[in-house]
Amino acid sequence: MGELVVDKHVKYILSVEKRKDSFESVVLEHLRMNGAYWGLTTLDLLGKLDALDSNEVIQWIMKCQHESGGFAGNIGHDPHLLYTLSAVQVLALFDKLNVLDADKVANYISGLQNEDGSFSGDEWGEVDSRFSYLAICCLSILHRLDKMNVEKAVNYIASCKNVDGGFGCTPGGESHAGQIFCCVGALAITGSLHHVDKDLLGWWLCERQVKSGGLNGRPEKLPDVCYSWWVLSSLIMIDRVHWINKDKLVKFILNCQDTENGGISDRPEDAVDVFHTYFGVAGLSLLEYPGLKAIDPAHALPVDVVNRIFFQK
Amino acid sequence: MDAEEHKLPLSQNPEWADVTPIPQDDGPNPVVPIAYKPEFIETMDYFRAVYKANEFSPRALQLTHQAILLNPGNYTVWHFRRLILDALGIDLNEELEFMSGISENNPKNYQIWHHRRWIAEKLGTDVASKELDFTKRMLFLDAKNYHAWSYRQWVLQTLGGWENELNYCHQLLEEDVFNNSAWNQRYFVVTGSPLLGGLEAMRESEVKYTVEAILRSPENESPWRYLRGLYKNDPKSWISDPQVSSVCLKVLSAKANHVFALSTLLDLLSHGFQANQEFRDAVDSLRPSNSDPPDSDLAKAICSILRHVDPMRVNYWTWRKNKLPLSV
């Protein structure tokens, strides 16, 4: 087993532009804000956030803000909760939340809450428990949870719980590790983890570890580095992370590295991308891999950033 | 727009001569810089222009088509397309046809499913069977496509069409009994279909069905969890129903793939199930020869075996063992 090639991953993230991978570029165009969050959080976890000029990033982020208060994936696009959280998270990384009109952003978010407590992702109405997390996490970072109806939001998330202990995208939707992270994260932030059957969910989550040591997101699916984040963070939030085999998971993630050019892929031997590089490094951070900053499992930001938000007011 | 014009770059196309394209502003020194293709740049530059001008026209509709083909993930384009469809009063049945062509190449794209839902909501119950057929086609390509399942559940709840859903679940499980999505859908139908009478009414036949599936593949996590789910809010029936304990016993006696049988029996014991000698013998026969001296307590003995046969989760089974009440 090799080690984490920190310098190569830093180089990879900084040099994404030089790759001629136009397919990924086109796909990334509208969600550049997520790309910025994945890349910059990874750099921060690796202790290299200063490799970038924060002023330029912040300038660009603020150009992505819509008059409604929400943020778009790129300049001139429409706002969505997905990008609003990423924008706020990146500003938090740089300790620049003060450039925001927090009430304006909070109004945009709380305006997306529906009568039943659920959230739509944007003004056109797609509903998904993922959006409940985005809204709750973002309002929490902005100290504006009082702007939404937390009780209704929590009840909606609880209604997405399944008999296997997991959570789906809507009531009745299949349990999926990504959705579970969102629901458990939202419940953790709002102090509502009593809605989670921790032992049952913990067992379901640790059943996601397959022979190779990697984690899948649903029964009988292939393992993927991104679930290192979703499954692990959920297990940590419900205090059951010791139920998986950590050594084997570390080994699986490290085997997904491109040790020559940097970056991490979904599975060993596949092509790397920024998304999986983030999830791999974040997963290793949760596994307390040496040399990495610790990451907060609910807010998906480095712990020092979260501490700054909540304890240095 | 005819085929010839379609090939012409927009900048040279007389139909577009009155529009001034608006270039993308990526900001200074982009964090995640993007290498755009020329065709993509041009289409999006013209798109930004018609979007900004609120131009609800056939040519703008055609332009959204091109933009969608270049990047079906851009939800601003989809949103604008809906505004145009509304403004021009386009027959949405045609739009459904248009969608079907795009969906098969982009089965995991959120916008495609959201757009489809918007159309189906407008067309109403008449398209229920059409939409169920469509998701069936998508699930034929990938039987675990989360978006397709989510959409299918929405169609059933909003537009109806529950009549054949249990059969459909059965069909998918015949094809792949490990398909957790199909088991989840089965639970959705059994608990939610207005035609079936609810969980309790369905329990007996469902338990029989599930037990058969378990006996065919005892290593399959899904039916074991489904079986437990059939007794939701009724642990007493779960413990006392001989079908549950006997399927455990049958799998244990076959001496292969018995992790879930052991864990289910452990759950039963933890909830007060009284096991007879037959269970004790079956568990005892699975005890690895090199293990510690036999536990007199059945639940502890089960945990010890699970620690041995499922080493990946040894900490979980140790925790289960430590959680057990002290044996008398």
XYZ file of C-alpha atoms in Angstrom:
641
model
C 0.000 0.000 0.000
C 1.340 3.401 -0.950
C 0.921 6.619 1.005
C -1.219 9.629 0.257
C 0.631 11.566 -2.445
C -0.258 14.969 -1.015
C 1.892 17.139 -3.288
C 0.624 15.406 -6.409
C -3.000 15.890 -5.371
C -2.367 19.579 -4.754
C -0.732 19.872 -8.144
C -3.600 17.974 -9.748
C -6.259 20.267 -8.303
C -4.353 23.381 -9.293
C -3.803 22.121 -12.821
C -7.259 20.821 -13.706
C -7.360 23.467 -16.420
C -4.522 21.919 -18.350
C -6.301 18.633 -18.969
C -7.902 18.271 -22.366
C -10.809 16.385 -20.908
C -13.463 18.444 -22.599
C -16.352 16.147 -21.694
C -15.827 16.725 -18.007
C -15.295 20.411 -18.643
C -18.645 20.819 -20.353
C -20.368 18.855 -17.642
C -18.660 20.968 -14.992
C -19.507 24.295 -16.613
C -22.850 24.774 -14.902
C -21.701 23.380 -11.544
C -18.398 25.151 -11.280
C -19.391 26.312 -7.818
C -19.482 22.685 -6.630
C -16.151 22.125 -8.359
C -14.706 25.079 -6.468
C -15.976 23.659 -3.163
C -14.578 20.180 -3.867
C -11.205 21.503 -5.010
C -10.732 24.151 -2.339
C -11.901 22.024 0.574
C -9.478 19.338 -0.547
C -6.663 21.879 -0.663
C -7.554 23.059 2.833
C -7.638 19.503 4.213
C -4.201 19.007 2.661
C -3.041 22.242 4.345
C -2.505 24.046 1.023
C -5.385 26.492 0.736
C -2.906 29.358 0.477
C -1.787 28.056 -2.923
C -4.649 30.083 -4.386
C -5.476 33.778 -4.463
C -8.563 33.963 -2.279
C -9.572 37.429 -3.516
C -10.067 36.221 -7.060
C -12.148 33.278 -5.893
C -14.309 35.470 -3.684
C -14.797 37.997 -6.463
C -15.967 35.245 -8.781
C -18.278 33.740 -6.150
C -19.973 37.044 -5.507
C -20.515 37.455 -9.249
C -22.491 34.195 -9.130
C -24.976 35.584 -6.643
C -28.434 36.182 -8.023
C -30.624 39.107 -6.998
C -32.816 36.609 -5.113
C -29.898 35.981 -2.740
C -29.154 32.474 -4.010
C -25.999 31.472 -5.834
C -25.644 29.944 -9.293
C -23.189 27.312 -10.462
C -21.472 29.929 -12.587
C -21.813 33.584 -13.548
C -25.076 34.340 -15.316
C -26.734 31.035 -14.445
C -29.752 30.535 -12.225
C -29.478 30.080 -8.480
C -29.968 26.724 -6.795
C -29.531 25.431 -3.245
C -26.753 23.130 -4.487
C -24.576 26.080 -5.424
C -25.720 28.330 -2.613
C -24.323 25.939 -0.012
C -21.078 25.481 -1.958
C -20.657 29.253 -2.256
C -21.237 29.773 1.466
C -18.899 26.892 2.328
C -16.088 28.301 0.188
C -16.518 31.732 1.731
C -16.338 30.070 5.142
C -13.089 28.326 4.130
C -11.565 31.737 3.444
C -13.107 33.287 6.573
C -15.004 35.694 4.357
C -18.610 35.113 5.372
C -18.674 38.808 6.232
C -18.845 39.728 2.533
C -22.331 38.206 2.479
C -25.655 39.776 3.287
C -26.572 36.749 5.406
C -30.229 37.734 5.736
C -30.602 37.968 1.994
C -29.163 34.494 1.451
C -31.265 33.154 4.328
C -34.419 34.630 2.824
C -33.708 32.906 -0.464
C -33.259 29.579 1.327
C -36.236 29.822 3.643
C -38.379 30.840 0.679
C -37.766 27.378 -0.790
C -39.377 25.551 2.142
C -42.679 23.895 1.288
C -45.822 23.570 3.390
C -44.966 19.976 4.388
C -41.539 21.072 5.652
C -39.592 19.769 2.652
C -37.395 21.979 0.502
C -37.354 22.550 -3.229
C -33.911 22.922 -4.776
C -34.880 26.034 -6.680
C -37.909 28.086 -7.572
C -39.119 25.404 -10.013
C -39.877 22.917 -7.375
C -37.994 19.617 -7.467
C -38.269 18.181 -3.929
C -35.642 15.894 -2.402
C -34.365 15.277 1.132
C -30.944 16.367 -0.215
C -32.328 19.886 -0.435
C -33.408 19.786 3.208
C -29.781 19.180 4.129
C -28.458 21.920 1.851
C -30.884 24.423 3.348
C -30.263 23.427 6.959
C -26.473 23.264 6.624
C -26.335 26.616 4.878
C -28.621 28.389 7.350
C -26.625 26.874 10.198
C -23.367 28.290 8.826
C -25.090 31.668 8.466
C -26.510 31.509 12.033
C -30.002 31.829 10.541
C -31.740 28.532 11.341
C -34.478 30.586 12.991
C -35.489 31.786 9.516
C -36.999 28.409 8.628
C -39.503 26.064 10.237
C -37.072 23.565 11.746
C -39.748 21.358 13.302
C -41.549 20.806 10.005
C -38.267 20.289 8.184
C -37.233 17.628 10.687
C -40.592 15.882 10.441
C -40.310 15.726 6.675
C -36.835 14.175 6.901
C -38.136 11.669 9.456
C -40.874 10.722 6.979
C -38.151 9.660 4.519
C -36.929 6.991 6.947
C -37.230 3.361 5.845
C -37.672 0.098 7.758
C -33.992 -0.732 7.170
C -33.066 2.360 9.194
C -31.882 4.293 6.131
C -33.363 7.276 4.332
C -34.532 7.941 0.776
C -35.026 11.027 -1.382
C -38.747 11.237 -0.608
C -41.046 9.124 1.606
C -40.882 5.559 0.250
C -37.681 6.143 -1.728
C -34.988 3.466 -1.433
C -32.309 3.930 1.222
C -29.146 5.294 -0.340
C -25.922 6.265 1.438
C -25.875 9.727 -0.164
C -29.417 10.459 0.978
C -28.599 9.028 4.396
C -25.712 11.465 4.788
C -28.048 14.348 3.908
C -30.790 13.269 6.301
C -28.497 12.346 9.186
C -26.485 15.542 8.635
C -29.619 17.691 8.711
C -30.863 15.894 11.828
C -27.455 16.266 13.503
C -27.281 19.998 12.816
C -30.793 20.553 14.161
C -30.178 18.400 17.252
C -32.752 15.844 16.099
C -30.762 12.622 15.945
C -33.364 10.945 18.168
C -35.256 10.322 14.912
C -32.473 7.959 13.824
C -32.477 4.297 14.835
C -28.723 4.397 15.353
C -28.088 0.703 15.872
C -30.192 -0.379 12.902
C -28.805 2.300 10.580
C -25.282 1.676 11.858
C -25.528 -1.967 10.899
C -26.975 -1.118 7.459
C -24.112 1.326 6.904
C -21.381 -1.073 7.961
C -22.917 -3.752 5.704
C -21.920 -1.400 2.882
C -18.277 -2.421 3.272
C -17.383 -5.057 0.678
C -14.506 -7.522 0.459
C -12.128 -5.035 -1.203
C -12.551 -2.764 1.834
C -14.432 -0.118 -0.159
C -17.980 0.995 0.563
C -21.016 0.848 -1.693
C -24.083 3.063 -1.457
C -26.790 0.400 -1.664
C -26.852 -3.406 -1.358
C -25.233 -5.269 -4.259
C -23.761 -2.137 -5.844
C -20.084 -1.614 -6.633
C -17.869 0.177 -4.095
C -17.001 3.786 -4.880
C -14.663 6.238 -3.122
C -17.464 8.807 -2.793
C -19.221 6.539 -0.277
C -16.155 6.777 1.935
C -17.516 10.199 2.692
C -21.236 9.532 2.765
C -21.143 6.305 4.757
C -18.308 7.314 7.094
C -19.651 10.744 7.954
C -23.053 9.203 8.728
C -21.443 6.556 10.921
C -19.483 9.219 12.801
C -22.558 11.369 13.359
C -24.365 8.391 14.918
C -21.237 7.347 16.797
C -20.844 3.940 15.113
C -17.764 4.396 12.902
C -15.798 1.717 14.752
C -18.153 -0.870 13.244
C -16.362 -0.825 9.905
C -12.850 -1.993 9.124
C -10.961 1.289 8.914
C -7.622 -0.148 7.771
C -9.180 -1.866 4.789
C -11.036 1.290 3.787
C -7.875 3.420 3.995
C -6.163 0.902 1.773
C -9.032 0.977 -0.738
C -8.959 4.784 -0.990
C -5.173 4.915 -1.347
C -5.393 2.314 -4.110
C -7.662 4.698 -6.041
C -4.929 7.355 -6.282
C -3.183 8.255 -9.482
C 0.256 8.191 -7.865
C 1.921 9.684 -10.943
C -0.276 12.644 -11.798
C -2.357 13.092 -8.670
C -6.115 12.844 -8.186
C -8.344 10.044 -6.897
C -10.848 7.936 -8.839
C -14.052 6.087 -7.905
C -12.370 2.668 -8.019
C -8.808 1.449 -8.529
C -7.553 1.911 -12.111
C -10.364 4.320 -13.152
C -9.829 7.914 -14.319
C -9.509 10.540 -11.576
C -11.711 13.624 -11.134
C -12.052 16.508 -8.655
C -15.231 15.087 -7.138
C -13.661 11.766 -6.137
C -10.415 13.459 -5.106
C -12.415 15.477 -2.583
C -14.354 12.465 -1.309
C -11.209 10.364 -1.037
C -9.269 12.980 0.922
C -12.316 13.847 3.066
C -12.815 10.147 3.770
C -9.183 9.772 4.822
C -9.588 12.828 7.038
C -12.552 11.156 8.774
C -10.344 8.083 9.178
C -7.773 10.279 10.947
C -5.138 9.709 8.303
C -1.927 11.429 9.471
C -1.134 14.880 8.118
C -4.685 15.820 7.145
C -6.876 18.429 8.799
C -9.936 17.011 10.542
C -13.270 17.536 8.763
C -16.652 18.093 10.397
C -18.978 15.270 9.304
C -22.171 17.352 9.333
C -21.072 20.682 7.829
C -18.542 19.078 5.471
C -15.948 21.732 6.304
C -12.624 21.478 8.126
C -13.163 21.413 11.901
C -11.117 24.587 12.441
C -13.406 26.404 9.995
C -16.508 25.128 11.779
C -15.058 26.137 15.143
C -14.363 29.603 13.785
C -18.002 29.880 12.637
C -19.589 28.740 15.876
C -17.179 29.627 18.639
C -15.634 32.909 17.580
C -18.669 35.093 17.299
C -35.057 25.321 -39.504
C -34.018 22.875 -42.262
C -31.079 20.503 -42.166
C -28.807 22.796 -44.180
C -29.358 25.748 -41.906
C -28.854 23.501 -38.896
C -25.288 22.781 -39.962
C -24.475 26.450 -40.452
C -22.755 28.067 -37.442
C -25.187 30.438 -35.752
C -22.886 33.377 -36.399
C -23.275 32.818 -40.174
C -26.935 31.868 -40.110
C -29.150 34.690 -41.442
C -31.968 33.626 -39.129
C -29.803 34.630 -36.173
C -28.302 37.801 -37.688
C -30.377 40.049 -35.399
C -29.018 38.477 -32.191
C -25.830 39.596 -30.466
C -24.292 36.658 -28.602
C -23.303 37.138 -24.934
C -20.048 35.410 -23.980
C -19.601 33.447 -20.735
C -17.923 35.346 -17.949
C -15.842 32.861 -15.973
C -14.419 35.587 -13.774
C -10.722 36.306 -13.329
C -8.311 33.386 -13.155
C -10.950 30.641 -12.777
C -10.734 28.197 -9.865
C -12.058 25.360 -11.949
C -11.198 26.583 -15.426
C -13.083 25.057 -18.287
C -11.867 24.132 -21.774
C -14.997 24.768 -23.836
C -15.480 23.443 -27.343
C -16.150 26.108 -30.040
C -19.623 24.713 -30.849
C -20.528 24.770 -27.169
C -19.292 28.333 -26.766
C -21.298 29.590 -29.708
C -24.526 27.841 -28.768
C -24.327 29.046 -25.185
C -23.465 32.601 -26.254
C -26.640 32.725 -28.339
C -28.586 31.014 -25.601
C -27.581 33.679 -23.097
C -28.759 36.304 -25.568
C -32.258 34.846 -26.095
C -32.561 34.034 -22.402
C -31.718 37.564 -21.413
C -34.167 38.935 -23.989
C -36.943 36.549 -22.845
C -37.375 35.469 -26.416
C -40.097 32.807 -26.474
C -39.841 31.752 -30.114
C -39.562 28.569 -32.184
C -35.925 29.343 -32.937
C -35.211 29.801 -29.227
C -36.908 26.450 -28.576
C -34.684 24.865 -31.213
C -31.663 26.512 -29.602
C -32.514 25.019 -26.215
C -32.602 21.637 -27.966
C -29.066 22.165 -29.240
C -27.880 23.424 -25.860
C -29.438 20.412 -24.131
C -27.692 18.026 -26.502
C -24.383 19.733 -25.682
C -24.990 19.713 -21.927
C -28.171 18.124 -20.624
C -27.195 19.067 -17.078
C -27.713 22.814 -17.464
C -30.990 23.452 -15.668
C -31.259 27.085 -16.781
C -31.659 25.821 -20.331
C -34.370 23.379 -19.248
C -36.167 26.051 -17.308
C -36.128 28.393 -20.271
C -37.407 25.598 -22.488
C -40.414 25.183 -20.183
C -41.155 28.900 -20.380
C -41.077 28.700 -24.183
C -43.247 25.579 -24.282
C -45.799 27.375 -22.121
C -45.681 30.583 -24.115
C -45.980 28.876 -27.490
C -48.613 26.382 -26.336
C -46.652 23.437 -27.743
C -48.346 19.999 -27.570
C -46.673 18.428 -24.569
C -47.184 14.917 -25.927
C -44.619 15.863 -28.544
C -42.341 17.073 -25.779
C -42.614 13.671 -24.100
C -41.463 12.042 -27.346
C -38.557 14.492 -27.541
C -37.636 13.613 -23.964
C -37.649 9.874 -24.520
C -34.903 10.218 -27.102
C -32.662 12.221 -24.779
C -33.325 10.241 -21.612
C -31.821 6.971 -22.723
C -28.443 8.641 -23.147
C -28.691 10.561 -19.868
C -30.457 8.248 -17.461
C -28.977 9.836 -14.327
C -29.568 13.455 -15.164
C -31.758 15.252 -12.609
C -33.097 17.815 -15.077
C -34.423 15.232 -17.482
C -36.559 13.635 -14.815
C -37.695 16.932 -13.415
C -38.684 18.185 -16.864
C -40.596 15.006 -17.512
C -42.463 15.388 -14.235
C -43.432 18.918 -15.208
C -44.874 17.651 -18.494
C -46.668 14.662 -16.968
C -48.192 16.801 -14.249
C -49.693 19.019 -16.922
C -50.937 16.118 -19.048
C -52.506 14.379 -16.037
C -53.801 10.858 -15.443
C -54.072 10.099 -19.171
C -50.327 9.618 -19.360
C -49.995 7.380 -16.269
C -49.534 4.158 -18.210
C -47.303 5.877 -20.757
C -45.052 7.121 -17.966
C -44.972 3.764 -16.224
C -43.974 2.190 -19.541
C -41.270 4.795 -19.968
C -39.731 4.131 -16.554
C -39.980 0.421 -17.299
C -37.858 0.996 -20.399
C -35.348 3.008 -18.366
C -35.245 0.334 -15.671
C -34.674 -2.255 -18.369
C -31.405 -0.418 -19.095
C -30.515 -0.115 -15.390
C -32.830 -1.810 -12.927
C -31.428 0.223 -10.017
C -31.608 3.715 -11.544
C -32.535 5.848 -8.522
C -34.072 8.637 -10.610
C -36.269 6.245 -12.542
C -37.561 4.662 -9.339
C -38.180 8.008 -7.736
C -40.113 9.156 -10.799
C -42.077 5.912 -10.955
C -43.160 6.335 -7.342
C -44.257 9.868 -8.103
C -46.279 8.704 -11.128
C -48.057 6.046 -9.081
C -48.891 8.435 -6.275
C -49.882 11.348 -8.478
C -51.310 9.807 -11.638
C -52.195 6.272 -10.516
C -51.615 2.998 -12.336
C -51.067 0.693 -9.344
C -52.867 -2.292 -10.923
C -49.831 -4.195 -12.162
C -47.152 -2.831 -9.892
C -46.816 -5.856 -7.608
C -46.490 -8.050 -10.699
C -43.835 -5.747 -12.040
C -41.859 -6.034 -8.814
C -42.189 -9.788 -9.042
C -40.957 -9.759 -12.615
C -37.873 -7.716 -11.679
C -37.138 -9.973 -8.729
C -37.427 -13.007 -10.993
C -34.760 -11.398 -13.166
C -32.552 -10.453 -10.219
C -33.580 -11.375 -6.708
C -30.692 -9.227 -5.382
C -32.253 -6.040 -6.762
C -32.752 -3.978 -3.600
C -34.619 -1.284 -5.540
C -37.248 -3.822 -6.562
C -37.620 -4.993 -2.964
C -37.989 -1.381 -1.878
C -40.633 -0.833 -4.538
C -42.418 -3.957 -3.385
C -42.600 -2.485 0.108
C -43.807 0.809 -1.347
C -46.619 -1.027 -3.159
C -47.591 -3.307 -0.300
C -47.782 -0.413 2.140
C -49.078 2.255 -0.234
C -51.240 0.797 -2.990
C -54.890 1.797 -2.590
C -55.848 -1.552 -4.138
C -54.163 -4.000 -1.773
C -55.488 -3.277 1.713
C -52.228 -2.379 3.439
C -49.381 -4.132 5.195
C -51.354 -6.325 7.584
C -53.706 -7.592 4.902
C -50.739 -8.444 2.711
C -48.487 -9.870 5.395
C -49.265 -13.545 5.065
C -48.747 -13.789 1.309
C -45.722 -11.494 1.458
C -44.029 -13.524 4.171
C -44.493 -16.662 2.084
C -43.039 -14.912 -0.970
C -40.088 -13.558 0.972
C -39.286 -16.842 2.684
C -39.082 -18.518 -0.720
C -36.724 -15.803 -1.961
C -34.543 -16.197 1.124
C -34.306 -19.939 0.732
C -33.201 -19.484 -2.867
C -30.394 -17.044 -1.879
C -29.847 -16.851 1.886
C -26.873 -14.502 1.383
C -29.216 -11.851 -0.042
C -29.490 -8.936 2.399
C -32.627 -7.432 0.846
C -35.335 -10.061 1.546
C -34.121 -10.459 5.129
C -34.634 -6.750 5.730
C -37.923 -6.882 3.829
C -39.122 -9.712 6.047
C -38.409 -7.631 9.140
C -40.200 -4.688 7.533
C -43.363 -6.744 7.062
C -43.760 -6.669 10.849
C -43.262 -2.943 11.186
C -44.679 -1.727 14.502
C -45.638 -5.293 15.404
C -42.598 -6.978 16.983
C -44.820 -9.432 18.867
C -46.085 -11.033 15.653
C -42.570 -11.033 14.283
C -41.276 -13.009 17.256
C -44.223 -15.387 17.433
C -44.678 -16.094 13.711
C -43.151 -19.565 13.196
C -42.428 -18.717 9.555
C -39.752 -16.257 10.635
C -37.893 -18.516 13.046
C -38.243 -21.543 10.787
C -36.639 -19.826 7.805
C -33.665 -19.075 10.073
C -33.518 -22.694 11.139
C -33.711 -23.970 7.563
C -30.852 -21.760 6.416
C -28.742 -22.638 9.469
C -29.286 -26.332 8.865
C -28.096 -25.968 5.263
C -24.786 -24.713 6.742
C -23.975 -22.162 4.043
C -24.428 -18.390 3.717
C -25.893 -18.121 7.163
C -24.807 -14.621 8.275
C -28.267 -13.076 7.872
C -30.011 -16.121 9.330
C -27.796 -15.863 12.395
C -28.281 -12.128 12.727
C -32.053 -12.481 12.378
C -32.121 -15.204 14.999
C -30.006 -12.969 17.229
C -32.551 -10.158 16.774
C -35.396 -12.547 17.591
C -33.643 -13.738 20.756
C -32.910 -10.161 21.799
C -36.625 -9.428 21.519
C -37.647 -12.394 23.675
C -37.910 -15.317 21.275
C -37.542 -18.643 23.116
C -35.455 -21.030 21.042
C -35.806 -24.803 21.447
C -33.085 -27.457 21.277
C -33.305 -27.669 17.492
C -32.044 -24.089 17.203
C -29.303 -24.738 19.719
C -28.109 -27.779 17.803
C -28.162 -25.939 14.489
C -26.119 -23.054 15.911
C -23.750 -25.380 17.728
C -22.990 -27.280 14.526
C -21.783 -24.013 12.942
C -19.278 -23.311 15.679
C -15.763 -23.114 14.198
C -13.607 -25.939 15.532
C -10.796 -23.571 16.556
C -12.969 -21.195 18.531
C -13.303 -20.605 22.257
C -15.222 -23.069 24.409
C -18.921 -23.074 23.533
C -21.105 -20.364 25.001
C -23.930 -21.790 27.023
C -25.956 -18.734 26.055
C -27.394 -19.135 22.539
C -27.271 -15.430 21.645
C -23.641 -15.223 22.723
C -22.818 -18.316 20.730
C -24.358 -16.689 17.660
C -22.276 -13.530 18.156
C -19.123 -15.611 18.443
C -19.847 -17.384 15.166
C -20.663 -14.091 13.436
C -17.387 -12.605 14.642
C -15.684 -15.518 12.963
C -17.636 -15.718 9.662
C -17.984 -11.939 9.144
C -14.576 -10.567 10.175
C -15.118 -7.271 8.311
C -17.725 -6.352 10.933
C -16.072 -8.019 13.906
C -16.475 -4.863 16.002
C -20.195 -4.746 15.329
C -20.706 -8.358 16.386
C -18.528 -7.829 19.454
C -20.711 -4.878 20.365
C -23.826 -7.006 19.871
C -22.343 -9.641 22.154
C -21.452 -7.138 24.861
C -24.910 -5.611 24.681
C -26.617 -8.896 25.502
C -28.054 -9.244 28.993
C -26.023 -11.437 31.327
C -27.072 -15.045 30.933
C -28.816 -16.650 33.848
